[in-house]
Short mmCIF file of N, CA and C in Angstrom, two decimals:
data_model
loop_
_atom_site.label_atom_id
_atom_site.label_comp_id
_atom_site.label_asym_id
_atom_site.label_seq_id
_atom_site.Cartn_x
_atom_site.Cartn_y
_atom_site.Cartn_z
N MET A 1 0.84 -1.21 0.00
CA MET A 1 0.01 0.01 -0.02
C MET A 1 0.89 1.24 -0.01
N GLN A 2 0.60 2.17 -0.90
CA GLN A 2 1.25 3.38 -0.95
C GLN A 2 0.27 4.48 -1.44
N LEU A 3 0.21 5.57 -0.70
CA LEU A 3 -0.66 6.70 -1.09
C LEU A 3 0.26 7.84 -1.50
N LYS A 4 0.03 8.31 -2.72
CA LYS A 4 0.94 9.40 -3.26
C LYS A 4 0.15 10.68 -3.28
N PHE A 5 0.88 11.78 -2.99
CA PHE A 5 0.29 13.14 -3.15
C PHE A 5 1.48 14.11 -3.42
N GLY A 6 1.39 15.00 -4.41
CA GLY A 6 2.44 15.93 -4.66
C GLY A 6 3.79 15.26 -4.82
N SER A 7 4.77 15.73 -4.08
CA SER A 7 6.13 15.17 -4.13
C SER A 7 6.39 14.14 -3.08
N TYR A 8 5.36 13.64 -2.45
CA TYR A 8 5.45 12.77 -1.27
C TYR A 8 4.63 11.50 -1.42
N TYR A 9 4.97 10.49 -0.60
CA TYR A 9 4.08 9.26 -0.53
C TYR A 9 4.07 8.80 0.94
N ILE A 10 2.99 8.10 1.23
CA ILE A 10 2.74 7.49 2.54
C ILE A 10 2.79 6.01 2.40
N SER A 11 3.51 5.36 3.32
CA SER A 11 3.48 3.91 3.33
C SER A 11 3.61 3.38 4.75
N PRO A 12 3.18 2.08 5.01
CA PRO A 12 3.29 1.48 6.28
C PRO A 12 4.73 1.42 6.71
N ILE A 13 4.95 1.45 7.99
CA ILE A 13 6.27 1.28 8.65
C ILE A 13 6.89 0.01 8.12
N GLU A 14 8.23 0.05 7.87
CA GLU A 14 8.94 -1.14 7.39
C GLU A 14 10.21 -1.28 8.21
N LEU A 15 10.74 -2.47 8.31
CA LEU A 15 11.93 -2.70 9.11
C LEU A 15 13.09 -1.85 8.69
N LYS A 16 13.21 -1.61 7.35
CA LYS A 16 14.26 -0.78 6.83
C LYS A 16 14.21 0.68 7.22
N ASP A 17 13.14 1.14 7.84
CA ASP A 17 12.95 2.51 8.21
C ASP A 17 13.65 2.93 9.50
N ALA A 18 14.22 2.02 10.23
CA ALA A 18 14.72 2.33 11.59
C ALA A 18 15.75 3.45 11.56
N TRP A 19 16.77 3.36 10.72
CA TRP A 19 17.82 4.36 10.68
C TRP A 19 17.25 5.72 10.36
N ASN A 20 16.33 5.80 9.41
CA ASN A 20 15.77 7.08 9.02
C ASN A 20 14.84 7.64 10.09
N ILE A 21 14.15 6.76 10.84
CA ILE A 21 13.30 7.27 11.95
C ILE A 21 14.18 7.86 13.03
N CYS A 22 15.28 7.17 13.31
CA CYS A 22 16.26 7.67 14.33
C CYS A 22 16.70 9.05 13.89
N ASN A 23 17.10 9.18 12.67
CA ASN A 23 17.59 10.52 12.16
C ASN A 23 16.52 11.62 12.27
N LEU A 24 15.30 11.26 11.90
CA LEU A 24 14.15 12.22 11.93
C LEU A 24 13.84 12.67 13.39
N ILE A 25 13.80 11.75 14.30
CA ILE A 25 13.52 11.94 15.65
C ILE A 25 14.59 12.82 16.34
N VAL A 26 15.83 12.41 16.16
CA VAL A 26 16.93 13.13 16.77
C VAL A 26 17.04 14.55 16.24
N ALA A 27 16.85 14.73 14.89
CA ALA A 27 16.92 16.08 14.32
C ALA A 27 15.79 16.96 14.82
N ASN A 28 14.69 16.39 15.24
CA ASN A 28 13.54 17.15 15.72
C ASN A 28 13.28 16.96 17.22
N GLU A 29 14.32 16.63 17.92
CA GLU A 29 14.19 16.28 19.35
C GLU A 29 13.48 17.38 20.12
N ASP A 30 13.92 18.62 19.99
CA ASP A 30 13.32 19.74 20.75
C ASP A 30 11.85 19.91 20.51
N ARG A 31 11.46 19.65 19.23
CA ARG A 31 10.06 19.82 18.89
C ARG A 31 9.17 18.69 19.45
N LEU A 32 9.82 17.51 19.58
CA LEU A 32 9.06 16.27 19.92
C LEU A 32 8.95 15.97 21.39
N LYS A 33 9.83 16.58 22.21
CA LYS A 33 9.94 16.14 23.58
C LYS A 33 8.63 16.42 24.37
N ARG A 34 7.89 17.45 23.98
CA ARG A 34 6.66 17.79 24.71
C ARG A 34 5.45 16.88 24.42
N TYR A 35 5.27 16.63 23.16
CA TYR A 35 4.02 15.87 22.77
C TYR A 35 4.35 14.43 22.27
N PHE A 36 5.55 14.12 22.01
CA PHE A 36 5.94 12.79 21.52
C PHE A 36 7.04 12.16 22.39
N PRO A 37 6.96 12.30 23.72
CA PRO A 37 8.07 11.88 24.56
C PRO A 37 8.39 10.38 24.44
N LYS A 38 7.40 9.51 24.28
CA LYS A 38 7.63 8.05 24.16
C LYS A 38 8.31 7.69 22.88
N THR A 39 7.83 8.26 21.76
CA THR A 39 8.47 7.99 20.48
C THR A 39 9.93 8.50 20.53
N LEU A 40 10.10 9.66 21.14
CA LEU A 40 11.46 10.24 21.21
C LEU A 40 12.39 9.35 22.00
N GLU A 41 12.00 8.90 23.16
CA GLU A 41 12.92 8.10 24.02
C GLU A 41 13.12 6.75 23.38
N GLN A 42 12.28 6.24 22.54
CA GLN A 42 12.44 4.96 21.90
C GLN A 42 13.29 5.04 20.60
N ASN A 43 13.70 6.21 20.21
CA ASN A 43 14.41 6.40 18.96
C ASN A 43 15.68 7.27 18.99
N LEU A 44 16.31 7.34 20.23
CA LEU A 44 17.43 8.26 20.46
C LEU A 44 18.73 7.61 19.89
N THR A 45 18.77 6.29 19.54
CA THR A 45 19.86 5.66 18.99
C THR A 45 19.41 4.74 17.91
N PRO A 46 20.30 4.27 16.93
CA PRO A 46 19.87 3.39 15.90
C PRO A 46 19.44 2.04 16.48
N ASP A 47 20.02 1.55 17.55
CA ASP A 47 19.65 0.26 18.16
C ASP A 47 18.24 0.40 18.78
N LEU A 48 17.96 1.50 19.41
CA LEU A 48 16.60 1.72 19.97
C LEU A 48 15.61 1.77 18.84
N SER A 49 15.98 2.49 17.76
CA SER A 49 15.00 2.57 16.63
C SER A 49 14.73 1.22 15.99
N ASN A 50 15.72 0.35 15.93
CA ASN A 50 15.50 -1.04 15.41
C ASN A 50 14.45 -1.77 16.24
N ILE A 51 14.53 -1.67 17.54
CA ILE A 51 13.62 -2.31 18.45
C ILE A 51 12.21 -1.68 18.29
N PHE A 52 12.20 -0.35 18.21
CA PHE A 52 10.92 0.40 17.99
C PHE A 52 10.21 -0.03 16.66
N VAL A 53 11.01 -0.09 15.60
CA VAL A 53 10.43 -0.40 14.29
C VAL A 53 9.92 -1.86 14.26
N GLN A 54 10.70 -2.77 14.82
CA GLN A 54 10.22 -4.16 14.87
C GLN A 54 8.90 -4.30 15.61
N LYS A 55 8.73 -3.55 16.78
CA LYS A 55 7.49 -3.52 17.47
C LYS A 55 6.37 -2.94 16.66
N LYS A 56 6.64 -1.82 15.99
CA LYS A 56 5.62 -1.13 15.26
C LYS A 56 5.13 -1.93 14.00
N VAL A 57 6.11 -2.62 13.35
CA VAL A 57 5.72 -3.48 12.24
C VAL A 57 4.79 -4.60 12.69
N LYS A 58 5.14 -5.18 13.87
CA LYS A 58 4.34 -6.25 14.43
C LYS A 58 2.95 -5.71 14.80
N GLN A 59 2.85 -4.53 15.40
CA GLN A 59 1.58 -3.95 15.81
C GLN A 59 0.73 -3.61 14.56
N PHE A 60 1.43 -3.23 13.53
CA PHE A 60 0.69 -2.87 12.22
C PHE A 60 0.07 -4.18 11.70
N ASN A 61 0.86 -5.32 11.68
CA ASN A 61 0.38 -6.55 11.09
C ASN A 61 -0.75 -7.18 11.96
N THR A 62 -0.77 -6.87 13.24
CA THR A 62 -1.78 -7.41 14.13
C THR A 62 -2.91 -6.44 14.32
N LYS A 63 -2.86 -5.27 13.58
CA LYS A 63 -3.94 -4.26 13.67
C LYS A 63 -4.08 -3.67 15.14
N ALA A 64 -3.00 -3.69 15.88
CA ALA A 64 -3.04 -3.15 17.25
C ALA A 64 -2.76 -1.65 17.15
N GLU A 65 -1.98 -1.15 16.17
CA GLU A 65 -1.64 0.26 15.98
C GLU A 65 -1.07 0.34 14.61
N PHE A 66 -1.35 1.46 13.86
CA PHE A 66 -0.79 1.60 12.53
C PHE A 66 0.16 2.86 12.55
N LEU A 67 1.35 2.58 12.12
CA LEU A 67 2.36 3.65 11.97
C LEU A 67 2.75 3.76 10.46
N PHE A 68 2.54 4.99 9.94
CA PHE A 68 2.88 5.27 8.54
C PHE A 68 4.05 6.26 8.47
N THR A 69 4.78 6.15 7.44
CA THR A 69 5.86 7.10 7.15
C THR A 69 5.45 8.00 5.95
N ILE A 70 5.97 9.21 6.01
CA ILE A 70 5.78 10.13 4.85
C ILE A 70 7.17 10.37 4.31
N LYS A 71 7.36 10.10 3.06
CA LYS A 71 8.64 10.24 2.42
C LYS A 71 8.59 11.03 1.14
N LYS A 72 9.67 11.63 0.78
CA LYS A 72 9.82 12.41 -0.48
C LYS A 72 9.97 11.41 -1.64
N ASN A 73 9.26 11.62 -2.72
CA ASN A 73 9.25 10.70 -3.89
C ASN A 73 10.70 10.37 -4.37
N GLU A 74 11.46 11.36 -4.79
CA GLU A 74 12.71 11.08 -5.51
C GLU A 74 13.72 10.52 -4.51
N SER A 75 13.88 11.08 -3.35
CA SER A 75 14.97 10.72 -2.46
C SER A 75 14.58 9.66 -1.40
N ASN A 76 13.27 9.39 -1.26
CA ASN A 76 12.81 8.56 -0.18
C ASN A 76 13.14 9.07 1.25
N LYS A 77 13.50 10.38 1.29
CA LYS A 77 13.82 10.98 2.61
C LYS A 77 12.57 11.00 3.46
N LEU A 78 12.71 10.45 4.68
CA LEU A 78 11.65 10.49 5.65
C LEU A 78 11.34 11.89 6.21
N VAL A 79 10.15 12.42 6.08
CA VAL A 79 9.82 13.74 6.56
C VAL A 79 8.75 13.77 7.63
N GLY A 80 8.09 12.62 7.85
CA GLY A 80 7.03 12.66 8.83
C GLY A 80 6.55 11.27 9.21
N LEU A 81 5.84 11.19 10.37
CA LEU A 81 5.25 9.99 10.86
C LEU A 81 3.79 10.28 11.17
N VAL A 82 2.96 9.28 10.89
CA VAL A 82 1.53 9.39 11.32
C VAL A 82 1.15 8.04 11.94
N TYR A 83 0.68 8.13 13.15
CA TYR A 83 0.08 7.00 13.84
C TYR A 83 -1.46 7.02 13.69
N ILE A 84 -2.02 5.85 13.57
CA ILE A 84 -3.43 5.59 13.93
C ILE A 84 -3.39 4.71 15.11
N LYS A 85 -3.75 5.27 16.26
CA LYS A 85 -3.52 4.59 17.52
C LYS A 85 -4.81 4.59 18.40
N ALA A 86 -4.69 4.16 19.60
CA ALA A 86 -5.81 4.13 20.56
C ALA A 86 -7.08 3.57 19.83
N LEU A 87 -6.83 2.43 19.12
CA LEU A 87 -7.84 1.79 18.36
C LEU A 87 -8.91 1.14 19.23
N ASP A 88 -10.12 1.35 18.92
CA ASP A 88 -11.26 0.74 19.62
C ASP A 88 -12.06 0.08 18.54
N TRP A 89 -11.92 -1.23 18.33
CA TRP A 89 -12.56 -1.88 17.16
C TRP A 89 -14.07 -2.04 17.44
N THR A 90 -14.50 -2.00 18.70
CA THR A 90 -15.89 -2.07 19.05
C THR A 90 -16.61 -0.81 18.59
N LYS A 91 -15.96 0.32 18.97
CA LYS A 91 -16.52 1.66 18.59
C LYS A 91 -16.16 2.06 17.14
N LYS A 92 -15.25 1.25 16.53
CA LYS A 92 -14.74 1.59 15.21
C LYS A 92 -14.07 3.03 15.20
N GLN A 93 -13.18 3.18 16.19
CA GLN A 93 -12.57 4.52 16.39
C GLN A 93 -11.11 4.42 16.55
N GLY A 94 -10.39 5.43 16.03
CA GLY A 94 -8.99 5.54 16.20
C GLY A 94 -8.52 6.99 16.34
N GLU A 95 -7.29 7.19 16.77
CA GLU A 95 -6.77 8.57 16.99
C GLU A 95 -5.51 8.71 16.17
N PHE A 96 -5.48 9.88 15.49
CA PHE A 96 -4.22 10.28 14.80
C PHE A 96 -3.28 10.91 15.75
N ALA A 97 -1.98 10.59 15.55
CA ALA A 97 -0.91 11.38 16.20
C ALA A 97 0.17 11.51 15.07
N TYR A 98 0.84 12.68 14.99
CA TYR A 98 1.71 12.80 13.83
C TYR A 98 2.74 13.85 14.14
N CYS A 99 3.84 13.77 13.40
CA CYS A 99 4.90 14.78 13.56
C CYS A 99 5.58 14.92 12.17
N ILE A 100 6.12 16.09 11.97
CA ILE A 100 6.76 16.41 10.67
C ILE A 100 8.07 17.04 10.93
N ASP A 101 9.02 16.84 9.99
CA ASP A 101 10.36 17.42 10.09
C ASP A 101 10.23 18.90 9.99
N TYR A 102 11.06 19.63 10.85
CA TYR A 102 11.01 21.09 10.89
C TYR A 102 11.34 21.71 9.49
N ASN A 103 12.11 20.98 8.67
CA ASN A 103 12.49 21.51 7.35
C ASN A 103 11.36 21.60 6.41
N VAL A 104 10.24 20.90 6.62
CA VAL A 104 9.12 20.93 5.67
C VAL A 104 7.81 21.33 6.33
N GLU A 105 7.90 21.81 7.56
CA GLU A 105 6.72 22.24 8.30
C GLU A 105 6.02 23.43 7.57
N GLY A 106 4.68 23.46 7.67
CA GLY A 106 3.93 24.58 7.13
C GLY A 106 3.72 24.52 5.65
N LYS A 107 3.99 23.36 5.02
CA LYS A 107 3.80 23.24 3.54
C LYS A 107 2.54 22.46 3.12
N GLY A 108 1.75 22.11 4.15
CA GLY A 108 0.50 21.34 3.82
C GLY A 108 0.67 19.92 3.73
N ILE A 109 1.89 19.38 3.98
CA ILE A 109 2.15 17.97 3.81
C ILE A 109 1.35 17.15 4.77
N MET A 110 1.31 17.55 6.00
CA MET A 110 0.59 16.79 7.04
C MET A 110 -0.87 16.86 6.75
N THR A 111 -1.42 17.99 6.32
CA THR A 111 -2.84 18.11 6.05
C THR A 111 -3.21 17.12 4.97
N GLU A 112 -2.38 17.03 3.93
CA GLU A 112 -2.67 16.10 2.81
C GLU A 112 -2.60 14.65 3.30
N ALA A 113 -1.55 14.41 4.10
CA ALA A 113 -1.39 13.03 4.65
C ALA A 113 -2.57 12.60 5.50
N ILE A 114 -3.06 13.48 6.37
CA ILE A 114 -4.18 13.19 7.18
C ILE A 114 -5.49 12.97 6.41
N GLN A 115 -5.63 13.75 5.34
CA GLN A 115 -6.76 13.58 4.45
C GLN A 115 -6.68 12.22 3.78
N GLN A 116 -5.58 11.87 3.25
CA GLN A 116 -5.41 10.59 2.57
C GLN A 116 -5.60 9.44 3.58
N LEU A 117 -5.03 9.51 4.73
CA LEU A 117 -5.12 8.44 5.68
C LEU A 117 -6.49 8.34 6.35
N SER A 118 -7.21 9.45 6.39
CA SER A 118 -8.61 9.40 6.88
C SER A 118 -9.48 8.58 5.92
N GLU A 119 -9.27 8.85 4.68
CA GLU A 119 -9.99 8.13 3.58
C GLU A 119 -9.64 6.63 3.63
N TYR A 120 -8.32 6.41 3.85
CA TYR A 120 -7.78 5.01 3.93
C TYR A 120 -8.41 4.27 5.10
N ALA A 121 -8.44 4.96 6.29
CA ALA A 121 -8.97 4.32 7.52
C ALA A 121 -10.50 4.01 7.36
N PHE A 122 -11.23 4.94 6.76
CA PHE A 122 -12.64 4.73 6.59
C PHE A 122 -12.86 3.56 5.58
N GLU A 123 -12.18 3.57 4.46
CA GLU A 123 -12.40 2.61 3.35
C GLU A 123 -11.81 1.21 3.61
N ASN A 124 -10.67 1.18 4.27
CA ASN A 124 -9.91 -0.06 4.35
C ASN A 124 -9.79 -0.69 5.73
N LEU A 125 -9.93 0.09 6.76
CA LEU A 125 -9.82 -0.38 8.14
C LEU A 125 -11.18 -0.54 8.86
N GLY A 126 -12.24 -0.01 8.25
CA GLY A 126 -13.54 -0.12 8.91
C GLY A 126 -13.73 0.84 10.06
N ILE A 127 -12.89 1.86 10.11
CA ILE A 127 -13.03 2.88 11.15
C ILE A 127 -14.06 3.85 10.79
N GLU A 128 -14.86 4.30 11.72
CA GLU A 128 -15.95 5.29 11.44
C GLU A 128 -15.74 6.61 12.12
N THR A 129 -14.85 6.63 13.20
CA THR A 129 -14.60 7.89 13.85
C THR A 129 -13.05 8.05 14.03
N LEU A 130 -12.52 9.11 13.61
CA LEU A 130 -11.12 9.47 13.79
C LEU A 130 -11.03 10.65 14.73
N GLN A 131 -10.00 10.62 15.56
CA GLN A 131 -9.80 11.68 16.51
C GLN A 131 -8.39 12.32 16.37
N ILE A 132 -8.31 13.61 16.72
CA ILE A 132 -7.06 14.25 16.88
C ILE A 132 -7.14 14.96 18.21
N ILE A 133 -6.16 14.69 19.05
CA ILE A 133 -6.11 15.37 20.37
C ILE A 133 -4.91 16.27 20.39
N VAL A 134 -5.13 17.58 20.58
CA VAL A 134 -4.05 18.56 20.44
C VAL A 134 -4.14 19.64 21.46
N HIS A 135 -2.97 20.17 21.81
CA HIS A 135 -2.95 21.35 22.70
C HIS A 135 -3.20 22.58 21.86
N LYS A 136 -4.02 23.52 22.43
CA LYS A 136 -4.39 24.72 21.57
C LYS A 136 -3.16 25.51 21.15
N SER A 137 -2.03 25.45 21.89
CA SER A 137 -0.80 26.19 21.50
C SER A 137 -0.11 25.57 20.25
N ASN A 138 -0.41 24.36 19.93
CA ASN A 138 0.17 23.72 18.76
C ASN A 138 -0.63 24.13 17.51
N ILE A 139 -0.34 25.34 17.07
CA ILE A 139 -1.15 25.98 15.99
C ILE A 139 -1.10 25.13 14.71
N GLY A 140 0.03 24.60 14.39
CA GLY A 140 0.14 23.77 13.15
C GLY A 140 -0.77 22.57 13.21
N SER A 141 -0.82 21.91 14.35
CA SER A 141 -1.64 20.72 14.49
C SER A 141 -3.19 21.05 14.53
N VAL A 142 -3.49 22.22 15.12
CA VAL A 142 -4.90 22.71 15.11
C VAL A 142 -5.31 22.99 13.69
N LYS A 143 -4.35 23.58 12.87
CA LYS A 143 -4.69 23.86 11.46
C LYS A 143 -4.90 22.58 10.68
N VAL A 144 -4.13 21.54 10.98
CA VAL A 144 -4.34 20.28 10.28
C VAL A 144 -5.71 19.75 10.59
N ALA A 145 -6.18 19.77 11.86
CA ALA A 145 -7.47 19.33 12.23
C ALA A 145 -8.56 20.12 11.49
N ASP A 146 -8.40 21.44 11.48
CA ASP A 146 -9.38 22.34 10.77
C ASP A 146 -9.36 22.07 9.30
N ASN A 147 -8.20 22.07 8.72
CA ASN A 147 -8.12 21.86 7.26
C ASN A 147 -8.66 20.53 6.76
N CYS A 148 -8.65 19.56 7.63
CA CYS A 148 -9.09 18.18 7.30
C CYS A 148 -10.57 17.95 7.73
N ASN A 149 -11.24 19.06 8.07
CA ASN A 149 -12.71 19.00 8.43
C ASN A 149 -13.01 18.28 9.69
N PHE A 150 -12.07 18.16 10.64
CA PHE A 150 -12.33 17.63 11.94
C PHE A 150 -13.20 18.67 12.74
N THR A 151 -14.02 18.24 13.57
CA THR A 151 -14.86 19.10 14.35
C THR A 151 -14.40 19.13 15.80
N TYR A 152 -14.23 20.37 16.37
CA TYR A 152 -13.90 20.47 17.76
C TYR A 152 -15.09 19.89 18.63
N ILE A 153 -14.74 18.97 19.51
CA ILE A 153 -15.77 18.34 20.33
C ILE A 153 -15.74 18.92 21.75
N LYS A 154 -14.59 18.86 22.42
CA LYS A 154 -14.52 19.37 23.78
C LYS A 154 -13.04 19.44 24.24
N THR A 155 -12.87 20.08 25.39
CA THR A 155 -11.56 20.10 26.01
C THR A 155 -11.45 19.00 27.02
N LEU A 156 -10.40 18.19 26.93
CA LEU A 156 -10.13 17.05 27.85
C LEU A 156 -9.20 17.60 28.99
N LYS A 157 -9.70 17.58 30.15
CA LYS A 157 -8.94 18.12 31.37
C LYS A 157 -7.81 17.22 31.67
N ASN A 158 -6.61 17.86 31.88
CA ASN A 158 -5.42 17.05 32.29
C ASN A 158 -5.15 15.84 31.46
N GLU A 159 -5.33 15.91 30.12
CA GLU A 159 -5.27 14.78 29.22
C GLU A 159 -3.81 14.31 28.96
N HIS A 160 -2.86 15.20 28.92
CA HIS A 160 -1.50 14.85 28.63
C HIS A 160 -0.52 15.51 29.54
N THR A 161 0.40 14.75 30.01
CA THR A 161 1.45 15.33 30.93
C THR A 161 2.78 15.21 30.26
N PRO A 162 3.32 16.34 29.75
CA PRO A 162 4.69 16.32 29.18
C PRO A 162 5.73 16.06 30.26
N PRO A 163 6.89 15.54 29.91
CA PRO A 163 7.94 15.24 30.88
C PRO A 163 8.29 16.53 31.67
N GLY A 164 8.24 16.46 32.95
CA GLY A 164 8.63 17.53 33.83
C GLY A 164 7.67 18.71 33.88
N GLU A 165 6.46 18.51 33.34
CA GLU A 165 5.46 19.62 33.38
C GLU A 165 4.19 19.13 34.10
N ALA A 166 3.36 20.15 34.42
CA ALA A 166 2.08 19.83 34.94
C ALA A 166 1.19 19.31 33.81
N PRO A 167 0.07 18.54 34.16
CA PRO A 167 -0.81 17.99 33.15
C PRO A 167 -1.44 19.18 32.34
N LEU A 168 -1.66 18.93 31.03
CA LEU A 168 -2.24 19.91 30.10
C LEU A 168 -3.63 19.49 29.71
N ASP A 169 -4.51 20.50 29.55
CA ASP A 169 -5.77 20.25 28.92
C ASP A 169 -5.58 20.16 27.41
N MET A 170 -6.18 19.20 26.77
CA MET A 170 -6.00 19.04 25.35
C MET A 170 -7.41 19.12 24.67
N ASP A 171 -7.37 19.58 23.45
CA ASP A 171 -8.63 19.69 22.70
C ASP A 171 -8.89 18.49 21.80
N LEU A 172 -10.08 17.91 21.84
CA LEU A 172 -10.52 16.74 21.09
C LEU A 172 -11.26 17.20 19.83
N TYR A 173 -10.75 16.71 18.69
CA TYR A 173 -11.41 16.92 17.40
C TYR A 173 -11.80 15.60 16.85
N GLU A 174 -12.93 15.54 16.12
CA GLU A 174 -13.31 14.25 15.50
C GLU A 174 -13.75 14.44 14.04
N LEU A 175 -13.54 13.36 13.35
CA LEU A 175 -14.05 13.30 11.93
C LEU A 175 -14.80 11.97 11.84
N TYR A 176 -15.93 12.00 11.14
CA TYR A 176 -16.80 10.82 11.07
C TYR A 176 -16.88 10.38 9.57
N LYS A 177 -16.96 9.03 9.44
CA LYS A 177 -17.15 8.50 8.09
C LYS A 177 -18.47 8.94 7.57
N GLU A 178 -18.56 9.39 6.29
CA GLU A 178 -19.87 9.82 5.78
C GLU A 178 -20.67 8.56 5.44
N ILE A 179 -21.92 8.59 5.83
CA ILE A 179 -22.80 7.48 5.53
C ILE A 179 -23.41 7.64 4.15
N GLU A 180 -23.19 6.62 3.31
CA GLU A 180 -23.66 6.70 1.98
C GLU A 180 -25.12 6.36 1.84
#
């Protein structure tokens, strides 16, 4: 499976992605430590990234969690990650979590990726509700939710605790599969 848009493509995590994930995470460490602390700590070295990727490939194959990579067409350079996580197969619900390289931030890449993966989740995974949980100060992520037609639902009190900080209230956005 590969979803193409513009100069980029989205594909499921692969074992060969470990080194590139380590590079992406380390290069963006300052940006990721607040909202992606677990992914960050699991990818600080190539060895850790190998373990991380093996786990994520297994989770993808067992439908426990889906991790996708966003890469540039010509160079295959990894520029972003998108999770579909917190899956509830009874409710047919999943949550997006995503990050993008600071070098390509603000170019609409993540908006396009979330649009493509929303369609993919609705059509191929049987998901009917997708969520994005974001802090209001994360303007880029709020824009992604808005640009992808997610609806603000409510503020979740003390939803996320960044390392060394007090718990933060996070905003919940949802997108629903259109009933034909």
